[in-house]
Coordinates of C-alpha atoms in Angstrom, one line a residue:
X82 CA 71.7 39.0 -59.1
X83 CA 71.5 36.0 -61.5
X84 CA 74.3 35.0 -60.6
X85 CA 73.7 34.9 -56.9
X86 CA 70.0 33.3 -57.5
X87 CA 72.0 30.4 -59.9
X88 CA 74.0 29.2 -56.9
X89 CA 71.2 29.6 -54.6
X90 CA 68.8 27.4 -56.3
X91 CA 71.8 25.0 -56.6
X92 CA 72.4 24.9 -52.7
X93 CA 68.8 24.5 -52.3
X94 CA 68.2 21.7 -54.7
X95 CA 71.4 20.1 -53.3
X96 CA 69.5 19.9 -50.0
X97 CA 66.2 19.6 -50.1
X98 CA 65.6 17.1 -52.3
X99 CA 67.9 14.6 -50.0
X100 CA 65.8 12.2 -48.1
X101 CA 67.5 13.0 -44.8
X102 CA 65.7 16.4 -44.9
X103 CA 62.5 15.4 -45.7
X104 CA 62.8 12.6 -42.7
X105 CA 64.5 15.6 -40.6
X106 CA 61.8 17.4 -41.5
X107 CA 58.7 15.6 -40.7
X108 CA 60.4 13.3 -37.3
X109 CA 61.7 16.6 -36.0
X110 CA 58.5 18.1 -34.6
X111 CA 57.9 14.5 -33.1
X112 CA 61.6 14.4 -31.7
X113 CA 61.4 17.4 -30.2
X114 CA 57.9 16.3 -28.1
X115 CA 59.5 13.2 -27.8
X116 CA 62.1 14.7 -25.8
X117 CA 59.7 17.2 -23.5
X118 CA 57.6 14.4 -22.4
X119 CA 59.5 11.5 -22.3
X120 CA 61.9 12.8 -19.3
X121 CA 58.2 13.7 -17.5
X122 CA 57.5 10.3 -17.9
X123 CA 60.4 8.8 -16.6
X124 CA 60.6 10.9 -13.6
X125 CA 56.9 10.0 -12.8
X126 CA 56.8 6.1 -13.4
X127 CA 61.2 5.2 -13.5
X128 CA 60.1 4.8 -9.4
X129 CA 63.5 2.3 -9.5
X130 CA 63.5 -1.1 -7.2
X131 CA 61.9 -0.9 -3.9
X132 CA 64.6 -0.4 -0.9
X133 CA 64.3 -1.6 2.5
X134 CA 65.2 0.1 5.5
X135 CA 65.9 -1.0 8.8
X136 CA 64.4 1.5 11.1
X137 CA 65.5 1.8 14.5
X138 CA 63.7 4.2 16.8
X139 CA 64.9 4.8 20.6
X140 CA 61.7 7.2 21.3
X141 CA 59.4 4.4 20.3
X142 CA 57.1 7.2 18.4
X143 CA 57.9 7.1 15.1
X144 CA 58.4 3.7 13.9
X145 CA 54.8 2.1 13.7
X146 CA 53.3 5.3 11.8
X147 CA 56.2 5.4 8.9
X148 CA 54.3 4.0 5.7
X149 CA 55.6 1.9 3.2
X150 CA 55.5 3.5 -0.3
X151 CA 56.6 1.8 -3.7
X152 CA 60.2 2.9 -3.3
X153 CA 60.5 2.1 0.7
X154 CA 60.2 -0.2 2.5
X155 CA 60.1 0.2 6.8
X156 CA 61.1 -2.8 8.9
X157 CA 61.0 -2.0 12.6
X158 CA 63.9 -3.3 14.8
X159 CA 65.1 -3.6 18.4
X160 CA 68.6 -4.3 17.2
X161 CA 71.8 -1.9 18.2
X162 CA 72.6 0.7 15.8
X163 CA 76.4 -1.0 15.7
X164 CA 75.1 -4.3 15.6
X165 CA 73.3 -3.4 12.6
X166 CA 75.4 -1.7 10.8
X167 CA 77.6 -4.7 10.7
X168 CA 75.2 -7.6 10.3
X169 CA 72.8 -5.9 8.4
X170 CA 74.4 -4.5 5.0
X171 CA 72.2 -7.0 2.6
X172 CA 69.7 -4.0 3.6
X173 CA 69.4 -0.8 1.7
X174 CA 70.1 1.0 5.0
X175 CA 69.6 1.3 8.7
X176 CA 67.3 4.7 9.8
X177 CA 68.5 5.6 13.8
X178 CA 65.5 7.9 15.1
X179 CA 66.7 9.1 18.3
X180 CA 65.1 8.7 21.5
X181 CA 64.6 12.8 21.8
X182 CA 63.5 13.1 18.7
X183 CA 60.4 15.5 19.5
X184 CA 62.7 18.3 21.0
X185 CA 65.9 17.9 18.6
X186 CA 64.7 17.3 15.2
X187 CA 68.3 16.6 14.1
X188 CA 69.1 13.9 16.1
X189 CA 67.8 11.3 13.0
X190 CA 70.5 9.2 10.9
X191 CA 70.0 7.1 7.8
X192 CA 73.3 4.7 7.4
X193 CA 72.9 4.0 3.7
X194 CA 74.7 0.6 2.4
X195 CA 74.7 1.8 -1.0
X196 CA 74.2 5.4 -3.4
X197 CA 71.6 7.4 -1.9
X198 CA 69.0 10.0 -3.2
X199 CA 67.5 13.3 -2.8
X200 CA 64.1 11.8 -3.9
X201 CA 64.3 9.3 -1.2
X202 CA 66.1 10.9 1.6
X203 CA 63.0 13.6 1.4
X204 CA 60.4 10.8 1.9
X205 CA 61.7 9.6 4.7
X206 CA 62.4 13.2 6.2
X207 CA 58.5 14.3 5.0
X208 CA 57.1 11.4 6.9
X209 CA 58.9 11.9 10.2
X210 CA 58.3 15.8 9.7
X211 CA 54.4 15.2 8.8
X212 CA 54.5 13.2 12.4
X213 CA 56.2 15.2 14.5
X214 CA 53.9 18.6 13.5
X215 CA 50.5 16.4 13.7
X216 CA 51.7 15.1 17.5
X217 CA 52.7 18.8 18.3
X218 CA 49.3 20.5 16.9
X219 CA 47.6 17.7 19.1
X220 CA 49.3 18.9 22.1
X221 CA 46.9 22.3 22.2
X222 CA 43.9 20.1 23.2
X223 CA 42.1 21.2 20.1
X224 CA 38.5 18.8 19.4
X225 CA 38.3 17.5 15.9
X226 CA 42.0 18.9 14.8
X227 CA 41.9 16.9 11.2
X228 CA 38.8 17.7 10.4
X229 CA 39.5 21.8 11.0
X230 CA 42.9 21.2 9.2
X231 CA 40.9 20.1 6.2
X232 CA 38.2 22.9 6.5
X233 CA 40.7 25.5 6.5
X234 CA 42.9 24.4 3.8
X235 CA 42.5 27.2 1.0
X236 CA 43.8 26.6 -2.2
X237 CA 44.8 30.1 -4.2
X238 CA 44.2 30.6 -7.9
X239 CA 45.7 34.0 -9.1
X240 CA 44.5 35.3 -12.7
X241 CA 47.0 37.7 -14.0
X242 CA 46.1 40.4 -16.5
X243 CA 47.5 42.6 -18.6
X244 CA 47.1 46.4 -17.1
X245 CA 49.5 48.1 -19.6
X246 CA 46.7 46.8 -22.8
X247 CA 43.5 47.7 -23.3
X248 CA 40.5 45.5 -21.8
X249 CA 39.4 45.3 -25.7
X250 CA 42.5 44.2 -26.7
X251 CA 43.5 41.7 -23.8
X252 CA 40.7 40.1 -21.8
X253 CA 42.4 37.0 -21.6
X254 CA 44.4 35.5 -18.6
X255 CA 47.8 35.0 -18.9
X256 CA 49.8 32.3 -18.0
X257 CA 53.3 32.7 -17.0
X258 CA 54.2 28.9 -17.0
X259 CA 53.1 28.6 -20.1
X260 CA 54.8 31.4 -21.1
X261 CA 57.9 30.0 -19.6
X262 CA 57.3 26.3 -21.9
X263 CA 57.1 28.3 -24.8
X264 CA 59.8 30.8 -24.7
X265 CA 62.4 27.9 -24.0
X266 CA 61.4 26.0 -26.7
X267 CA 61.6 28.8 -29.5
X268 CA 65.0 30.0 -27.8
X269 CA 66.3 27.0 -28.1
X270 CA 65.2 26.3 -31.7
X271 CA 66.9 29.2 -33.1
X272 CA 70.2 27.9 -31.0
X273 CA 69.4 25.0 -33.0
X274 CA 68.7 26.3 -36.5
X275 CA 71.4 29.1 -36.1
X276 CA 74.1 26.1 -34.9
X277 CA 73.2 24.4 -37.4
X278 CA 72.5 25.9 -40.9
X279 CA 75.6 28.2 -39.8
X280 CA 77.5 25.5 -39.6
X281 CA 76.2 23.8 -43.1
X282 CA 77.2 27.0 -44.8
X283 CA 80.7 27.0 -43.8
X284 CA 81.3 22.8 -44.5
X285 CA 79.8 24.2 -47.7
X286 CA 82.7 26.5 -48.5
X287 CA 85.3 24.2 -46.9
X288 CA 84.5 20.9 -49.2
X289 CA 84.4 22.8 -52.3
X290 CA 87.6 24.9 -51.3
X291 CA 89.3 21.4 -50.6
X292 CA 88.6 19.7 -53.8
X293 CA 89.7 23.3 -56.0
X294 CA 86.5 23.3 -56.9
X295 CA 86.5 27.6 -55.9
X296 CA 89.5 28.4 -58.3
X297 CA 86.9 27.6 -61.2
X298 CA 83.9 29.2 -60.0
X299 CA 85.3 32.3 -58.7
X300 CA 86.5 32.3 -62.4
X301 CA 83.0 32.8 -63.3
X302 CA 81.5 34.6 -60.5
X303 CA 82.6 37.2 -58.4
X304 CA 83.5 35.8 -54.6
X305 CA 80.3 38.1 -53.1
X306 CA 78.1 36.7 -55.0
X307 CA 79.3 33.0 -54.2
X308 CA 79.1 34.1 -50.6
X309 CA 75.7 35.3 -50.6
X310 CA 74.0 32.8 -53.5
X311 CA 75.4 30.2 -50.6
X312 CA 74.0 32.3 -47.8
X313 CA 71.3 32.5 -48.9
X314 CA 70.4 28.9 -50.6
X315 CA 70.7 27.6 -47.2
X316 CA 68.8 29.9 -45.8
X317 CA 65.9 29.2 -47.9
X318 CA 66.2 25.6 -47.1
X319 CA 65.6 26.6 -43.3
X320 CA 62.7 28.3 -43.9
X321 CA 61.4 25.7 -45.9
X322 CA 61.8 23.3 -43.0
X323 CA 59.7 26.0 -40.7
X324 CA 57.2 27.0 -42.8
X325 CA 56.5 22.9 -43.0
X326 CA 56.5 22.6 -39.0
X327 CA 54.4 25.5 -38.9
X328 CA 52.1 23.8 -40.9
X329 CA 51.9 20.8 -39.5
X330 CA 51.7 22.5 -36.0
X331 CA 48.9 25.0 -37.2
X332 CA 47.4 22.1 -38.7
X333 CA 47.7 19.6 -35.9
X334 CA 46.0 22.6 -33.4
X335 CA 43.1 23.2 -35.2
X336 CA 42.0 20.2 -36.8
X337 CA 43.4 16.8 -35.5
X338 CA 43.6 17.8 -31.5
X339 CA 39.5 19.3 -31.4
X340 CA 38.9 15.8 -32.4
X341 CA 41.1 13.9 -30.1
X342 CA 40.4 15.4 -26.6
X343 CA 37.4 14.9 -24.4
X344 CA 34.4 17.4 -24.8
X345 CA 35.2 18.1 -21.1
X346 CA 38.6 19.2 -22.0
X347 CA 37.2 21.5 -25.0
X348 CA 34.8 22.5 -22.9
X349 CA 37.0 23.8 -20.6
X350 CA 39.5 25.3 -23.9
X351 CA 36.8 27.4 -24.8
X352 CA 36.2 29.0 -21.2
X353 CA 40.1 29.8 -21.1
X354 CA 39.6 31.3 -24.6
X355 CA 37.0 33.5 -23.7
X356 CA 39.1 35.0 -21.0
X357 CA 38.9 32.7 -18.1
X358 CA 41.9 31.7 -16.1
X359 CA 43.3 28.3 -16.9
X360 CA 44.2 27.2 -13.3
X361 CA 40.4 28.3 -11.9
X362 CA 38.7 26.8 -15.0
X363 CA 40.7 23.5 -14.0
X364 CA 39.6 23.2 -10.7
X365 CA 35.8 23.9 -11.3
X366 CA 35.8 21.2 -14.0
X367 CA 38.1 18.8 -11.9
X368 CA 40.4 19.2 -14.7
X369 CA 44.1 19.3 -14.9
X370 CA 45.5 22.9 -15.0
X371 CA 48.4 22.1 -16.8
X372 CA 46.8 19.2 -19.5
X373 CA 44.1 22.3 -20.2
X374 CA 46.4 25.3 -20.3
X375 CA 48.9 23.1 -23.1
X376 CA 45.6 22.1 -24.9
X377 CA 44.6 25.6 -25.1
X378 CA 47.5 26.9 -26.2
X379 CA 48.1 24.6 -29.2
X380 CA 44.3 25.3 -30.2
X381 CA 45.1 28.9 -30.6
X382 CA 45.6 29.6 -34.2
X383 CA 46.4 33.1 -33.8
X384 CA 48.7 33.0 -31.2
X385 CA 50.5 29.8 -32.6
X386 CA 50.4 32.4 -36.5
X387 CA 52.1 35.5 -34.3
X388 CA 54.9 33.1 -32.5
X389 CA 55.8 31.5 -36.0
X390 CA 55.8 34.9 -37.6
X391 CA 58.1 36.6 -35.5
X392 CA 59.9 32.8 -35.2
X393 CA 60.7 33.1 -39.1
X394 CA 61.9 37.0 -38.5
X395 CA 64.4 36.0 -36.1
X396 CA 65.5 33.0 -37.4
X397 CA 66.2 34.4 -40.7
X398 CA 67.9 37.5 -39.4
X399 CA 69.9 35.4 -36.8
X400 CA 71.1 33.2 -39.4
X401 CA 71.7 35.8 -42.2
X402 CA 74.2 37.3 -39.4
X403 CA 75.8 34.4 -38.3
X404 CA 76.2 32.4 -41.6
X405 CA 78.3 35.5 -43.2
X406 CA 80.5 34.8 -40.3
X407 CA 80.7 31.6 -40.9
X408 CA 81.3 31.7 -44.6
X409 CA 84.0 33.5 -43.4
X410 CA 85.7 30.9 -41.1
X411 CA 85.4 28.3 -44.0
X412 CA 86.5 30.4 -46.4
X413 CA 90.0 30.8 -44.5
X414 CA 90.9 27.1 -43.7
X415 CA 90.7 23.5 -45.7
X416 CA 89.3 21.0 -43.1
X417 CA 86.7 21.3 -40.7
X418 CA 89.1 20.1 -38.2
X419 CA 91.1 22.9 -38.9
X420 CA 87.9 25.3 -38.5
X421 CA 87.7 24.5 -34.4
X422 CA 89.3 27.5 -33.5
X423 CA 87.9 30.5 -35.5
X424 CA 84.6 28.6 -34.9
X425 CA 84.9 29.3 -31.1
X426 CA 84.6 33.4 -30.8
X427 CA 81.0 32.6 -33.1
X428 CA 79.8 29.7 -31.3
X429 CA 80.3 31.4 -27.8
X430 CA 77.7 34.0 -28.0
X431 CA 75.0 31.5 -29.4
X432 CA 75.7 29.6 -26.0
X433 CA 75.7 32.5 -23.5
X434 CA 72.0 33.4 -25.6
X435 CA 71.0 30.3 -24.6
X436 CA 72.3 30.7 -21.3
X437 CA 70.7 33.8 -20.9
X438 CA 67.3 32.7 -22.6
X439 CA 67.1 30.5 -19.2
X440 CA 67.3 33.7 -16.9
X441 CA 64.3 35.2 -18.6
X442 CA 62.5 32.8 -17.2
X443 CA 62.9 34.6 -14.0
X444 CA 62.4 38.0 -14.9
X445 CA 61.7 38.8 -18.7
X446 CA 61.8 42.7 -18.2
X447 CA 65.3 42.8 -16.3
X448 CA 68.0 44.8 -17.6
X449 CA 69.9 41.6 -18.0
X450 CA 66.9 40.3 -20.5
X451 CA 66.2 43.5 -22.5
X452 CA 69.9 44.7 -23.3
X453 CA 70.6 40.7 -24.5
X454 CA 67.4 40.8 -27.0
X455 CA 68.2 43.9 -28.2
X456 CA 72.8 43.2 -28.8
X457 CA 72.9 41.3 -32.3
X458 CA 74.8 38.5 -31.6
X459 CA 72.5 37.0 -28.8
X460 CA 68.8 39.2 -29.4
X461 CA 67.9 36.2 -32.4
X462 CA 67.7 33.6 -29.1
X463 CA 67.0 35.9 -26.4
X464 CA 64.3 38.0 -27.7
X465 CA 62.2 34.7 -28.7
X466 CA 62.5 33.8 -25.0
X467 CA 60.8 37.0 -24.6
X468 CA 58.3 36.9 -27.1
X469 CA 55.7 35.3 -25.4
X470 CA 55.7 37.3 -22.6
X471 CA 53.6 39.7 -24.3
X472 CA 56.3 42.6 -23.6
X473 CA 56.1 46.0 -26.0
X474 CA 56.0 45.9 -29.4
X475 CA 58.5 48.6 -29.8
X476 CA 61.2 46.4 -28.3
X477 CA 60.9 43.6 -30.9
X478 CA 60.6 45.9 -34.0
X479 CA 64.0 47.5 -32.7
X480 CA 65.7 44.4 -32.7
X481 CA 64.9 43.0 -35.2
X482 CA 65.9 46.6 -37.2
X483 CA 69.5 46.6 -35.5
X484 CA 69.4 42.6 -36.4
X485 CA 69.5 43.2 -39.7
X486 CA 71.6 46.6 -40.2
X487 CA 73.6 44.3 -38.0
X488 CA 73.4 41.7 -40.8
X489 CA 74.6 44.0 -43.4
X490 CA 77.5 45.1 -41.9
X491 CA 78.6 41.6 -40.9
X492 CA 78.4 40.9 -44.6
X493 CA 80.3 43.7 -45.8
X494 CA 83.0 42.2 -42.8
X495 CA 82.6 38.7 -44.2
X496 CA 83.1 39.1 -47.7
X497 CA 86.5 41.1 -47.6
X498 CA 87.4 37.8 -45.7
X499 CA 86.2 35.4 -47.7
X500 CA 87.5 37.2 -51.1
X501 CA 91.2 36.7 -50.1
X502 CA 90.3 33.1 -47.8
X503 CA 88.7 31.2 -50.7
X504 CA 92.2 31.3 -52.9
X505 CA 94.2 31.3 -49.8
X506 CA 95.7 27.2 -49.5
X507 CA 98.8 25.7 -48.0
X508 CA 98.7 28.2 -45.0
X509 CA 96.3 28.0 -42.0
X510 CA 95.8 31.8 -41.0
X511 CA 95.5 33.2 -37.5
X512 CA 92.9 35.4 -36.3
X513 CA 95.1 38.7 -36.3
X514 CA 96.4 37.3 -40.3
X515 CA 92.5 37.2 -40.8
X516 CA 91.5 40.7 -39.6
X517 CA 94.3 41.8 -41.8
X518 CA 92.5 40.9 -44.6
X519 CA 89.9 43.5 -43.9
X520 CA 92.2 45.7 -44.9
X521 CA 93.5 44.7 -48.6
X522 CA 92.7 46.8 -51.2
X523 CA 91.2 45.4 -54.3

C-alpha cells in the first residue's frame, strides 16, 4: 500500500500543480455555460441578412396582407411567373400563389435563386396559413370573431407531482424540462471525465513504457501496484477538479445569484420552493417560466449537494472501471498512434451511453433506460441522465453496487494484461495475443 500511495501522490503532483489544470479548472464551468447559452443566443438574434421576395399572386388575396418581418421582405408583382424567373434572379426568390389558392392549399411555389431554409420557408407558409384559416372562420358569419378568438384562448399550466412519495416528503412540483437540462448535462460530463482521465491514464503508461522508463520501476514495484498507484493518482486529480466546481457551483447558487436577480425573480424562487409550480408561478408574476425554473434550480442547495454526490459516485466508479481498461491498452503498445485500435472496443460503449442518455429524455423508466443504467459499461452515463428524474432509490444503490464489483473484476482482468504488456516491446500485439495473456501463469 505504500507503494501504491508513493506513485499516486506522484501522478497527482505531476498534474495538479500544472497551470493548465488550474485554468481547466476554473474556465471549465464558464465553458461549459458558455456553450449552452451561446447557441440560444445565436439562434435568437443570428436573424442573417434580410431577403426579398417577389410575390406573385393570381387570386389577388394574399399578397397585400403578407407582412414584412426582419428576415423577409414582400414585393407585390404583376409580372409572369417565367418572366420572372429569368429577369429577376438579383432577388432572393419569386413566391407564385396560385389563383385557387383557398380550395387547393398546395397550389403555392417559392422559386428560390439561392440556398433556402426551414426557418424561412415556415414564415412564409405560417403567414399564408394564418390567412387562409382567418378568411375561412369569417365565412360562418360570426359578429366580433377576433375578439371571441381572444376570449377563448386558454393557456394550460399542468403541475406534476410525485404520487409514488409521500406529501411530507415531496410537496414540490416537478419539472420535467428541467429535469431534461440537467440530466444531459451530468451524462455528458461523465462522457467527458471518463474520455478523458481514461485516456490520461493510458498516455501515462505509454510515455513512460516508450522511454524504458517501466524496466526500472517494475524493478522496484510490483506491476499491480504501478497500475493502481496510476489509477488511482488520476483519479484523485478528477475529483479534485469536481469537488472545486461543486464549490464554486454551490457557492455561486447560494450566495452570488440571491444578489444578482431582481426581488421579483426571488420572489417568485421562493413560491416555486415552497411547492408551487414554476410554469403557473411565472405567469401570475408575468415572469419567464423558464428564466425562473433555471434560477430556482441553481438556488437549491440541497438538490444541487444530492446531484454532486451521486455525480462524484459515478464518476469515480465509471472511471475506476474504465481506466483499468485502459491501463491495459497502454500497457500493450508503444505510441498512442498505435493505441487506435484496442482503444475502439472501450471507447464504443462510452458513445452508445451517450447515445442512449439522449433517449431518456423521452422516457426515463423504459426498459431501454433502466437495463443501460444498471449494465456497467454504460450505467456511469446513463444512470446520471436518470438521476434527476427522481426515479427509486433502490435502482441507483444497485448500480452503483454492480459498478464497482464491476470495477474489481475489471482490475483483476487488467492487471494480468498489463503485467506481461508493460515489458512486452518490439511487437504490436493483437486482441486475441492480448486475451492470451489472461491466461499466463506467474
Amino acid at each position: 500500500m505504500s507503494n501504491i500511495f508513493l506513485i499516486m501522490q506522484r501522478e497527482f503532483n505531476e498534474r495538479a500543480r500544472k497551470k493548465s489544470f488550474i485554468l481547466t479548472t476554473l474556465l471549465m464551468p464558464v465553458l461549459m455555460i458558455a456553450l449552452m447559452v451561446v447557441p440560444a443566443l445565436v439562434m435568437v438574434y443570428a436573424t442573417g441578412d434580410e431577403k426579398e421576395v417577389v410575390v406573385i399572386d393570381d387570386s389577388r388575396l394574399i399578397a397585400p396582407h403578407l407582412k414584412n418581418t426582419p428576415s423577409l421582405k414582400f414585393t407585390p408583382s404583376d409580372v409572369k411567373v417565367d418572366e420572372a424567373r429569368s429577369l429577376m434572379t438579383d432577388k432572393f426568390g419569386i413566391l407564385h400563389i396560385g389563383s385557387e389558392i383557398m380550395t387547393d392549399q398546395s397550389d403555392i411555389r417559392l422559386y428560390a435563386n439561392s440556398s433556402s431554409s426551414m426557418k424561412l420557408e415556415n414564415e412564409i407558409r405560417d403567414q399564408i396559413q394564418d390567412y387562409i384559416e382567418t378568411e375561412k372562420l369569417k365565412g360562418y358569419n360570426i359578429d366580433n370573431l377576433e375578439t371571441i378568438l381572444k376570449e377563448v384562448e386558454s393557456p394550460v399550466t399542468m403541475q406534476v407531482f410525485r404520487n409514488d412519495k409521500s406529501q411530507e416528503e415531496d410537496t414540490q412540483a416537478q419539472s420535467t424540462a428541467a429535469a431534461s437540462v440537467i440530466g444531459y448535462i451530468l451524462g455528458f460530463l461523465l462522457y467527458m471525465f471518463i474520455l478523458i482521465y481514461g485516456s490520461m491514464v493510458m498516455q501515462a503508461v505509454i510515455e513512460e513504457k516508450s522511454s524504458r522508463v517501466m524496466e526500472v520501476l517494475v524493478s522496484s514495484v510490483r506491476p499491480f501496484d504501478l497500475m493502481m498507484g496510476k489509477i488511482l493518482g488520476v483519479a484523485s486529480v478528477a475529483l479534485t477538479q469536481l469537488l472545486i466546481w461543486a464549490v464554486l457551483v454551490l457557492g455561486v447558487g447560494s450566495v452570488l445569484i440571491p444578489t444578482m436577480m431582481p426581488d421579483d425573480i426571488m420572489q417568485g424562487v421562493e413560491a416555486v420552493h415552497q411547492g408551487g409550480s414554476a410554469e403557473l408561478v411565472a405567469m401570475n408574476a408575468n415572469l419567464d417560466s423558464d428564466m425562473l425554473q433555471a434560477v430556482t434550480t441553481a438556488t437549491d442547495t440541497a438538490y444541487l449537494a444530492k446531484i454532486f454526490g451521486f455525480l462524484t459516485l459515478f464518476l469515480l466508479g465509471g472511471y475506476l472501471f474504465y481506466s483499468a481498461m485502459f491501463a491495459a491498452v497502454g500497457s500493450a503498445v508503444e505510441s498512442v498512434q498505435d493505441s487506435a485500435q484496442l482503444q475502439t472496443p472501450i471507447t464504443l460503449p462510452i458513445i452508445l451511453a451517450l447515445i442512449i442518455s439522449m433517449v431518456v429524455m423521452n422516457d426515463p423508466n423504459s426498459s431501454v433506460a433502466f437495463w443501460f443504467s444498471i449494465i456497467p459499461f454504460t450505467s456511469p452515463i446513463v444512470m446520471m441522465a436518470r438521476i434527476p428524474y427522481e426515479i427509486p432509490m433502490w435502482e441507483v444503490i444497485f448500480s452503483l453496487v454492480l459498478l464497482y464489483l464491476s470495477f474489481v473484476v475489471m482490475v483483476w482482468f487488467a492487471s494480468k494484461i498489463y503485467r506481461v504488456g508493460v515489458l512486452m516491446y518490439g511487437k504490436k500485439p493483437g486482441i486475441k495475443e492480448i486475451l492470451k495473456w489472461i491466461n499466463y501463469k506467474y
